[in-house]
Coordinates of C-alpha atoms in Angstrom, one line a residue:
M1 CA 148.6 29.8 45.5
D2 CA 152.1 28.2 44.7
N3 CA 151.1 24.6 45.3
N4 CA 153.3 23.1 42.4
A5 CA 156.2 24.4 44.3
T6 CA 154.9 22.3 47.5
T7 CA 151.5 21.7 49.1
R8 CA 150.1 21.7 52.6
V9 CA 150.3 18.3 54.4
A10 CA 146.6 17.2 54.3
P11 CA 145.2 16.7 58.0
E12 CA 144.0 13.0 57.1
V13 CA 147.7 12.6 56.1
F14 CA 149.5 14.0 59.1
E15 CA 147.1 12.0 61.4
E16 CA 147.8 8.5 59.6
M17 CA 151.6 9.1 59.7
K18 CA 152.2 10.7 63.3
L19 CA 151.6 7.3 64.8
Y20 CA 154.5 6.0 63.3
L21 CA 156.8 8.9 64.3
T22 CA 155.9 8.6 67.8
E23 CA 154.5 4.8 69.4
L24 CA 155.1 2.6 66.2
Y25 CA 158.9 3.3 65.4
G26 CA 159.7 -0.5 64.8
N27 CA 162.0 -1.1 61.8
P28 CA 159.8 -2.9 59.0
S29 CA 162.9 -5.2 58.1
S30 CA 162.8 -6.5 61.8
M31 CA 161.5 -10.1 62.7
H32 CA 159.4 -9.3 65.6
T33 CA 155.6 -8.1 65.5
F34 CA 156.7 -4.5 66.7
G35 CA 158.5 -3.9 63.3
G36 CA 156.4 -6.2 61.2
Q37 CA 153.2 -4.6 61.7
V38 CA 155.2 -1.5 60.2
G39 CA 155.9 -3.6 57.2
K40 CA 152.5 -4.2 56.6
K41 CA 151.6 -0.6 56.7
I42 CA 154.4 0.2 54.1
S43 CA 152.6 -2.5 51.9
E44 CA 149.2 -0.7 52.4
A45 CA 151.2 2.6 51.3
R46 CA 152.5 0.9 48.3
S47 CA 149.1 -0.3 47.3
R48 CA 147.6 3.1 47.4
V49 CA 150.3 4.5 45.6
Q50 CA 149.6 1.3 42.9
S51 CA 146.1 2.6 42.6
L52 CA 146.6 6.2 41.9
I53 CA 148.8 5.4 39.0
G54 CA 147.0 2.5 37.8
A55 CA 150.1 0.0 37.8
E56 CA 148.9 -4.0 37.7
H57 CA 151.4 -4.8 40.3
D58 CA 152.2 -3.4 43.7
T59 CA 155.8 -4.3 43.5
E60 CA 156.4 -2.1 40.6
I61 CA 156.2 0.9 43.2
I62 CA 159.9 1.3 44.6
F63 CA 160.1 4.2 47.4
T64 CA 162.6 6.8 47.2
S65 CA 163.3 10.1 48.9
C66 CA 161.8 12.5 46.6
G67 CA 161.2 13.1 42.7
T68 CA 164.7 14.0 41.8
E69 CA 166.0 10.7 43.3
S70 CA 163.3 9.0 41.5
N71 CA 164.4 10.9 38.2
S72 CA 168.3 10.3 38.5
T73 CA 167.5 6.5 39.6
A74 CA 165.8 6.0 36.2
I75 CA 168.2 7.7 34.0
F76 CA 171.1 6.1 35.6
S77 CA 169.2 2.6 35.6
A78 CA 168.6 2.7 31.8
L79 CA 172.1 4.0 30.7
Q80 CA 173.9 1.0 32.9
A81 CA 171.3 -1.5 31.8
Y82 CA 172.4 -0.5 28.6
P83 CA 175.9 0.2 28.4
D84 CA 176.2 -0.1 24.5
R85 CA 173.6 2.7 24.1
K86 CA 175.1 6.2 24.6
E87 CA 172.3 8.8 23.8
I88 CA 169.0 10.0 26.0
I89 CA 166.2 12.2 24.7
T90 CA 164.5 14.9 27.0
T91 CA 163.1 18.2 25.9
R92 CA 164.7 22.1 26.7
V93 CA 161.5 22.4 29.1
E94 CA 162.2 19.7 31.8
H95 CA 162.5 20.4 35.4
P96 CA 166.1 20.8 36.5
A97 CA 166.3 17.4 38.2
I98 CA 166.6 16.4 34.6
L99 CA 168.6 19.2 32.9
S100 CA 171.0 19.6 35.3
L101 CA 172.3 16.0 34.7
A102 CA 173.2 16.7 31.1
P103 CA 176.5 18.3 31.6
Y104 CA 177.8 15.7 33.9
L105 CA 176.2 12.7 31.4
E106 CA 178.0 14.4 28.5
K107 CA 181.0 14.5 30.2
Q108 CA 180.6 10.9 30.7
G109 CA 180.1 10.7 26.8
I110 CA 176.5 10.2 26.5
A111 CA 174.8 12.5 24.2
V112 CA 172.1 14.5 25.4
V113 CA 169.4 15.5 22.8
Q114 CA 167.0 18.3 24.0
L115 CA 163.8 18.6 22.2
K116 CA 162.7 22.0 21.1
V117 CA 159.1 23.4 21.7
D118 CA 157.1 25.7 19.9
K119 CA 155.5 29.0 21.3
H120 CA 153.1 27.1 23.0
G121 CA 155.3 24.6 24.5
R122 CA 154.3 21.8 22.4
I123 CA 156.9 19.3 21.0
D124 CA 157.7 18.5 17.4
M125 CA 156.4 15.0 17.1
D126 CA 158.6 14.7 13.9
E127 CA 161.8 15.9 15.5
Y128 CA 161.2 13.6 18.3
A129 CA 160.9 10.3 15.7
H130 CA 163.9 11.7 13.9
F131 CA 166.2 11.8 17.2
L132 CA 165.0 8.0 18.4
K133 CA 167.8 5.6 17.2
D134 CA 169.3 2.2 18.3
D135 CA 171.6 4.1 20.1
T136 CA 168.8 5.7 22.6
A137 CA 169.3 4.2 26.0
L138 CA 166.2 6.2 27.5
V139 CA 163.7 9.0 26.6
T140 CA 163.0 11.0 29.6
I141 CA 160.2 13.5 28.9
M142 CA 157.9 15.0 31.7
T143 CA 154.1 14.3 31.9
A144 CA 153.2 18.2 32.2
N145 CA 155.5 21.2 32.6
N146 CA 155.7 22.5 36.1
E147 CA 155.9 26.1 35.1
T148 CA 153.2 26.4 32.2
G149 CA 151.0 23.2 33.1
T150 CA 151.4 22.0 29.5
I151 CA 150.8 18.3 29.1
F152 CA 152.8 16.4 26.8
P153 CA 151.7 13.6 24.6
V154 CA 153.8 10.9 26.7
E155 CA 151.5 8.0 25.9
E156 CA 152.0 8.2 22.1
M157 CA 155.8 9.2 22.6
A158 CA 155.9 6.0 24.8
R159 CA 154.3 3.6 22.4
I160 CA 156.8 5.1 19.5
A161 CA 159.7 4.6 21.9
V162 CA 158.8 1.2 23.0
D163 CA 158.0 0.1 19.5
R164 CA 161.7 0.8 18.6
G165 CA 162.9 -0.9 21.5
V166 CA 163.8 2.1 23.9
L167 CA 162.7 2.8 27.4
F168 CA 160.6 5.2 28.2
H169 CA 160.6 7.6 31.6
T170 CA 158.3 10.0 32.6
D171 CA 158.5 13.0 35.5
A172 CA 154.8 13.0 36.8
V173 CA 155.6 14.8 39.9
Q174 CA 153.3 17.7 38.7
A175 CA 150.7 15.5 37.1
A176 CA 149.9 12.9 39.6
G177 CA 146.6 13.7 41.3
K178 CA 145.6 16.2 38.6
I179 CA 145.1 14.1 35.6
P180 CA 144.4 10.2 35.5
L181 CA 147.2 7.9 35.0
N182 CA 146.7 4.5 34.0
M183 CA 149.9 2.2 33.7
Q184 CA 147.6 -1.1 32.8
E185 CA 146.7 0.8 29.5
S186 CA 150.4 2.4 28.8
C187 CA 153.7 1.6 27.4
I188 CA 155.8 3.8 29.8
N189 CA 158.4 2.1 31.5
M190 CA 159.1 4.2 34.4
I191 CA 157.4 7.3 36.3
S192 CA 158.5 9.6 39.0
L193 CA 156.2 10.7 41.5
S194 CA 156.9 13.1 44.6
G195 CA 154.8 13.2 48.0
H196 CA 154.9 17.2 48.7
K197 CA 153.5 17.8 45.3
L198 CA 150.3 15.9 46.4
H199 CA 150.0 17.0 49.9
A200 CA 152.3 14.6 51.9
P201 CA 155.3 15.8 53.6
K202 CA 158.7 16.6 51.9
G203 CA 161.4 13.8 51.5
I204 CA 159.3 11.3 50.1
G205 CA 159.0 9.8 46.5
S206 CA 158.2 7.0 44.5
L207 CA 159.4 5.7 41.2
Y208 CA 157.0 3.1 39.2
V209 CA 159.3 0.5 37.1
R210 CA 157.0 -1.8 35.0
R211 CA 157.7 -5.3 35.2
G212 CA 159.8 -6.8 32.7
T213 CA 162.2 -3.5 32.6
K214 CA 165.6 -3.9 33.1
F215 CA 166.6 -2.1 36.5
R216 CA 169.8 -1.4 37.9
P217 CA 169.8 0.5 41.6
F218 CA 170.8 3.7 42.4
M219 CA 171.6 3.3 45.9
R220 CA 173.0 0.1 47.0
G221 CA 173.4 -1.5 50.3
G222 CA 170.4 -3.5 52.4
H223 CA 167.8 -5.4 50.9
Q224 CA 165.0 -2.5 51.2
E225 CA 162.7 -2.2 48.4
R226 CA 163.5 -5.9 47.0
N227 CA 166.9 -4.7 46.6
R228 CA 166.1 -2.1 44.4
R229 CA 166.8 0.9 47.0
A230 CA 168.8 0.5 49.8
G231 CA 168.5 2.2 53.0
T232 CA 166.5 1.8 56.0
E233 CA 162.7 3.2 54.9
N234 CA 161.4 6.7 56.1
V235 CA 158.1 5.0 57.4
A236 CA 156.3 7.7 58.5
S237 CA 156.5 9.4 55.0
I238 CA 155.9 6.6 53.1
I239 CA 152.7 5.7 54.9
A240 CA 151.9 9.7 54.5
M241 CA 152.4 9.4 50.6
G242 CA 150.4 6.3 50.4
K243 CA 147.3 8.3 52.3
A244 CA 148.1 11.4 50.1
A245 CA 148.0 9.1 47.2
E246 CA 144.4 7.4 48.4
L247 CA 143.3 11.2 48.9
A248 CA 144.5 12.4 45.6
R249 CA 142.5 9.5 43.6
V250 CA 139.4 10.6 45.4
H251 CA 139.8 14.1 44.9
L252 CA 140.4 13.6 40.9
D253 CA 137.3 14.9 39.9
D254 CA 137.4 18.0 42.2
E255 CA 140.8 18.9 41.0
N256 CA 139.2 18.9 37.3
S257 CA 136.1 20.7 38.2
R258 CA 136.2 23.1 41.1
V259 CA 140.0 23.7 41.0
K260 CA 139.9 24.3 37.5
A261 CA 137.0 26.7 37.9
M262 CA 139.3 28.7 40.3
R263 CA 142.1 28.8 38.0
D264 CA 139.9 29.9 35.1
R265 CA 138.3 32.6 37.4
L266 CA 141.6 34.0 38.6
E267 CA 143.0 34.0 35.0
K268 CA 139.8 35.7 33.3
G269 CA 139.8 38.3 36.3
I270 CA 143.7 39.1 35.9
L271 CA 143.4 39.3 32.0
K272 CA 140.2 41.6 32.0
S273 CA 142.0 44.0 34.6
V274 CA 145.5 44.2 33.3
P275 CA 146.3 45.2 29.7
R276 CA 149.2 43.7 28.1
S277 CA 149.2 40.2 30.1
I278 CA 149.6 37.0 28.3
I279 CA 149.0 33.6 29.2
N280 CA 152.1 31.0 28.7
G281 CA 151.5 27.5 27.7
D282 CA 149.0 25.4 25.6
V283 CA 145.5 26.7 27.1
E284 CA 144.0 24.0 25.4
N285 CA 145.7 20.9 27.1
R286 CA 147.5 22.0 30.4
L287 CA 146.9 21.0 34.2
P288 CA 143.6 22.0 35.8
N289 CA 145.1 24.1 38.5
T290 CA 147.9 26.0 36.8
T291 CA 148.1 29.6 34.9
N292 CA 151.2 31.2 33.9
I293 CA 150.9 34.7 32.9
S294 CA 153.2 37.3 31.8
F295 CA 152.9 41.0 32.7
E296 CA 154.9 42.8 30.1
F297 CA 157.6 45.5 30.8
I298 CA 158.0 44.5 35.0
E299 CA 159.9 42.1 36.7
G300 CA 158.1 39.1 38.2
E301 CA 160.2 39.5 41.5
G302 CA 159.2 43.0 41.9
I303 CA 155.3 41.7 41.3
L304 CA 156.1 38.8 44.0
L305 CA 157.4 41.3 46.9
L306 CA 154.4 43.5 46.5
M307 CA 152.1 40.6 46.5
N308 CA 154.0 39.0 49.6
D309 CA 153.2 42.5 51.4
L310 CA 149.4 41.2 51.0
N311 CA 150.1 37.7 52.1
I312 CA 149.7 36.4 48.5
A313 CA 152.3 33.6 47.8
A314 CA 153.2 32.7 43.7
S315 CA 156.2 31.9 41.8
S316 CA 158.2 33.5 38.7
G317 CA 158.9 30.0 37.7
S318 CA 160.0 26.7 39.2
A319 CA 160.9 27.0 42.8
C320 CA 163.8 25.0 42.1
T321 CA 165.4 27.8 39.7
S322 CA 164.2 30.6 42.1
G323 CA 167.0 33.1 43.1
S324 CA 168.4 33.5 39.6
L325 CA 167.8 36.4 37.8
E326 CA 168.1 34.8 34.6
P327 CA 164.1 34.4 33.0
S328 CA 162.9 31.1 32.8
H329 CA 164.7 28.7 30.6
V330 CA 160.7 27.0 29.8
L331 CA 159.3 30.7 28.7
R332 CA 162.9 31.3 26.7
A333 CA 162.8 27.7 25.0
M334 CA 159.1 28.7 23.7
G335 CA 160.3 32.2 22.3
V336 CA 158.6 34.3 24.7
P337 CA 160.3 37.7 24.6
F338 CA 162.6 39.1 27.5
T339 CA 160.1 41.9 28.2
A340 CA 157.4 39.3 28.7
A341 CA 159.6 36.6 30.1
H342 CA 160.9 38.7 33.0
G343 CA 157.3 39.4 34.2
S344 CA 155.8 35.9 34.2
I345 CA 154.1 34.8 37.3
R346 CA 153.0 31.1 38.1
F347 CA 150.0 30.9 40.0
S348 CA 149.1 27.0 41.0
L349 CA 146.3 26.5 43.0
S350 CA 145.0 23.3 45.1
R351 CA 142.2 21.9 46.7
Y352 CA 142.5 23.8 50.0
N353 CA 142.3 27.1 48.1
T354 CA 139.1 29.1 47.9
M355 CA 137.0 31.4 45.8
E356 CA 137.4 34.4 48.2
E357 CA 141.5 33.9 47.8
V358 CA 141.0 34.1 43.9
D359 CA 138.8 37.2 44.0
Y360 CA 141.3 38.6 46.6
V361 CA 144.2 38.2 44.1
V362 CA 142.0 39.5 41.3
E363 CA 141.0 42.6 43.2
N364 CA 145.1 43.5 44.5
L365 CA 146.7 42.4 41.6
P366 CA 146.1 44.7 39.1
P367 CA 147.3 48.1 41.1
I368 CA 150.7 46.3 42.0
I369 CA 151.0 45.8 38.0
E370 CA 149.8 49.4 37.6
K371 CA 152.6 50.4 40.5
L372 CA 155.6 48.7 38.8
R373 CA 154.7 49.8 35.2
S374 CA 154.6 53.6 36.5
I375 CA 158.2 53.5 37.2
S376 CA 159.0 51.0 34.5
P377 CA 161.3 52.7 31.8
F378 CA 160.2 50.1 29.3
W379 CA 156.5 50.8 29.9
N380 CA 156.7 54.7 29.0
K381 CA 153.5 56.0 30.3
G382 CA 151.6 53.0 28.7
N383 CA 153.1 53.7 25.2
P384 CA 155.9 51.0 25.1
K385 CA 158.1 50.6 22.0
M386 CA 156.9 47.4 20.6
E387 CA 159.9 45.1 19.4
F388 CA 157.2 42.3 18.7
E389 CA 153.9 41.7 18.7
P390 CA 152.8 38.6 21.3
E391 CA 149.7 36.6 20.9
Y392 CA 147.0 37.7 23.4
K393 CA 144.2 35.3 24.4

């Protein structure tokens, strides 16, 4: 139940890509038929990604190596296309793929505005409008948060930005395939996607660039991807991402019905059995597969280790920040107290999870929490000293 970290490669995806790892290994740039047939398959993959996000033109899709490359490409492209603009706007709860660029950009003289969020992880739209200036090169805000699942109003924010003549990019790595995306009815200029978040292999991503958007390549060299991303194509993975995108579009209703029902059953079962547990994020507006729950007065790492002994996989935050003993930057930005932020666990389901797995977690997690609290100096035999009063739901 850690599918926001990565997903299983769908059997249909592996079946479609493996031929291009073994027999049809031609270079798609070659003039001969052996390579040319591969190029046609890449075109099909591009069309499938186009359909998933409702893009008007397949040429608006650029294949990259991952979501991080797509994000960096979008940011540096905007800054190079508008060299006189020295500001970008983002949020305090972005993925490290965005936030870790901030110190580097600031050393280059770029001001990086990080918008705050409220206790539910929601953006202050007045603050956003206040910081939009003629000097802003790009707004980059994730479609949905990877830790809490909170969905941001990116369509509304994009309209405001574009009206001010500012480019808008969104990291939709966690959202694609879970909620509808339709670029033909959107003002968004650029979108980042990652294959391994939607049942394709790791090492493949894509960047949507709306036709007419000023663009500068991140990687220069060969003519691949219409001179917008150099390097011989990762053919098998591109084909895999195309198939995964097609399947994600087919299973979108399932994500928002059956998968959501499993998430809700998991969440309700845990909250019913474990006192002083809190849902983090905007429960009214979040991804259908994600729940983030804080268990007060214990450490998330302890929970994960004991769950791991029972073959239960989850996460204490973003997989890209795991290993840090610091509490989640997302929860801290939301103002979640340390005593709760340290004990937060993210469960993220996929269409391959089952109700039996959900019931297994609901049955086995409460004794784990009870065991850890029994040895916690902060729990005080069920009478913890409270320095705050969280909002329980």
